[in-house]
Amino acid sequence: MTYISDALVKVRGEGFLDYRTRELPTWCPGCGYFGIAHALLQVVGALGLRNEEMCVVSGIGCAGRFPIFMKVYGFHTLHGRAVPISSGVKLASPELTVFAIGGDGDILGIGGGHLPHIARKNIDVTLFLFDNSIYGLTKGQSSPTTPMGNATGSHPRGNPDTPLNPVALALSYGASFVARGFAGDVDGMKSIMHQAINHKGFSFLHLVSPCVTFDKENYTWKRLSELVMPLPHTHATDDHEAALRLARDERIMTGVFYQDSLRPSYIDHLEAQRQG
Ligand SMILES: Cc1ncc(C[n+]2csc(CCOP(=O)(O)OP(=O)(O)O)c2C)c(N)n1
Ligand code: SF4
Ligand SMILES: [Mg+2]
């Protein structure tokens, strides 16, 4: 593990270590995850959240290493278990702002059975799906979002599987906040993260990012930059049907697809029952 030097802290100025630990991420140079981390650290600062008011729960994978770099309560759990464990943390300590973090393999593959339940229960957790369409940590096998036909470590002649559509899935499972961001657009990610953290209930953030080491051909920075575009500004975020239609578009649209701010969260239901 390499650590941030005192010299760098001096250069970056006061506040640099407010939310980040001294451990330097072990991610590869150029990985999109740096942009995601940068956006999130800035957003929690802008929201004025105190370190002890937050908890980051992750699964296993390159994305799963996130709690190591953030100076808040953290739990680097088992592969696929960020969602149930973050749900438990939120129910046990409703005063905490809880983040669940995982990759496409983690959240949609081995942990895929948990996603419908946190969505339908509307548990107040913000889920960050770091989607590089590959298993990064284990060196480039096909994941549930690898496009059909892409050559990967596990399918050198082309992935034979139909990929999942994370935004369409989250909408179909009944998530009350669904948005997509691109690792190359820090301002766009900051905007959706800000709204997601403020949302009362489950929020799902699909964050598209390249794996520069194990995908040199398909979802590269160049290709993703060509595919990504903002949602039409006429899109009404309370229109579930339109959100689903846009989620199915071939282009990778970014922004808030859907929000239901009126739906009570799971904690609201528990509170009402407790008082009743
Ligand atoms: C039960 C279990 N099965 C398999 C693994 C091996 N494994 C570790 S990370 C990973 C996939 C990581 O891919 P993803 O979730 O997309 O995260 P990324 O590394 O791309 O960020 C796998 C299969 C494991 N750690 N535990
Ligand atoms: S293997 Fe891929 S996802 Fe993992 S740190 Fe390197 S570039 Fe990022
Ligand atoms: Mg991945």
Coordinates of C-alpha atoms in Angstrom, one line a residue, residues 120-211:
R120 CA -39.1 -2.6 -3.6
K121 CA -38.6 -2.0 0.1
N122 CA -37.3 1.5 -0.7
I123 CA -34.5 1.3 1.9
D124 CA -32.8 4.7 2.2
V125 CA -29.4 3.7 0.8
T126 CA -27.5 5.2 -2.2
L127 CA -26.2 2.5 -4.4
F128 CA -23.2 3.3 -6.6
L129 CA -22.9 0.6 -9.4
F130 CA -19.4 1.1 -10.8
D131 CA -20.0 -0.5 -14.3
N132 CA -16.9 -1.2 -16.4
S133 CA -18.7 -4.2 -18.2
I134 CA -16.0 -6.6 -17.1
Y135 CA -14.6 -8.4 -14.0
G136 CA -11.7 -6.0 -13.4
L137 CA -10.1 -7.4 -10.2
T138 CA -10.0 -11.0 -11.5
K139 CA -8.4 -9.9 -14.8
G140 CA -11.0 -9.4 -17.4
Q141 CA -13.7 -12.1 -17.6
S142 CA -17.2 -11.4 -19.0
S143 CA -19.6 -9.8 -16.6
P144 CA -23.4 -9.4 -16.7
T145 CA -23.1 -6.2 -18.6
T146 CA -20.4 -7.2 -21.2
P147 CA -21.9 -6.6 -24.6
M148 CA -22.7 -9.8 -26.6
G149 CA -19.8 -10.6 -29.0
N150 CA -17.1 -8.7 -27.0
A151 CA -13.9 -10.7 -26.7
T152 CA -12.9 -11.1 -23.0
G153 CA -10.6 -13.2 -20.9
S154 CA -13.3 -15.8 -20.4
H155 CA -14.7 -15.6 -23.9
P156 CA -11.8 -14.9 -26.3
R157 CA -14.0 -15.7 -29.3
G158 CA -16.8 -13.3 -28.1
N159 CA -19.2 -13.2 -25.2
P160 CA -22.2 -15.3 -26.1
D161 CA -24.5 -13.9 -23.4
T162 CA -27.1 -11.1 -23.7
P163 CA -26.1 -8.3 -21.3
L164 CA -28.4 -6.9 -18.6
N165 CA -29.5 -3.3 -18.7
P166 CA -28.9 -1.9 -15.2
V167 CA -31.1 1.2 -15.5
A168 CA -34.0 -0.7 -17.0
L169 CA -33.6 -3.3 -14.2
A170 CA -33.6 -0.8 -11.4
L171 CA -36.7 0.9 -12.9
S172 CA -38.5 -2.4 -13.2
Y173 CA -37.6 -3.4 -9.7
G174 CA -39.3 -0.2 -8.4
A175 CA -36.3 1.9 -7.4
S176 CA -37.6 5.3 -6.4
F177 CA -34.5 7.2 -7.8
V178 CA -32.6 6.0 -10.8
A179 CA -29.8 7.9 -12.6
R180 CA -26.8 7.3 -14.8
G181 CA -23.4 9.1 -14.8
F182 CA -20.2 8.7 -16.8
A183 CA -16.8 8.6 -15.1
G184 CA -15.4 11.1 -17.6
D185 CA -18.0 13.7 -16.6
V186 CA -17.3 14.6 -13.0
D187 CA -19.7 17.6 -12.9
G188 CA -22.5 15.4 -14.3
M189 CA -21.8 12.7 -11.6
K190 CA -21.7 15.3 -8.9
S191 CA -25.1 16.6 -9.8
I192 CA -26.7 13.1 -9.8
M193 CA -24.9 12.1 -6.6
H194 CA -26.1 15.2 -4.8
Q195 CA -29.7 14.5 -5.8
A196 CA -29.4 10.8 -5.0
I197 CA -28.0 11.4 -1.5
N198 CA -30.7 13.9 -0.7
H199 CA -33.4 11.5 -2.0
K200 CA -35.5 9.9 0.7
G201 CA -35.6 6.2 -0.2
F202 CA -33.5 3.9 -2.3
S203 CA -31.4 5.5 -5.0
F204 CA -29.6 3.7 -7.8
L205 CA -26.7 5.3 -9.6
H206 CA -25.4 3.5 -12.7
L207 CA -21.9 4.9 -13.2
V208 CA -20.3 3.9 -16.5
S209 CA -16.6 3.6 -16.4
P210 CA -13.8 2.1 -18.6
C211 CA -11.5 -0.6 -17.4

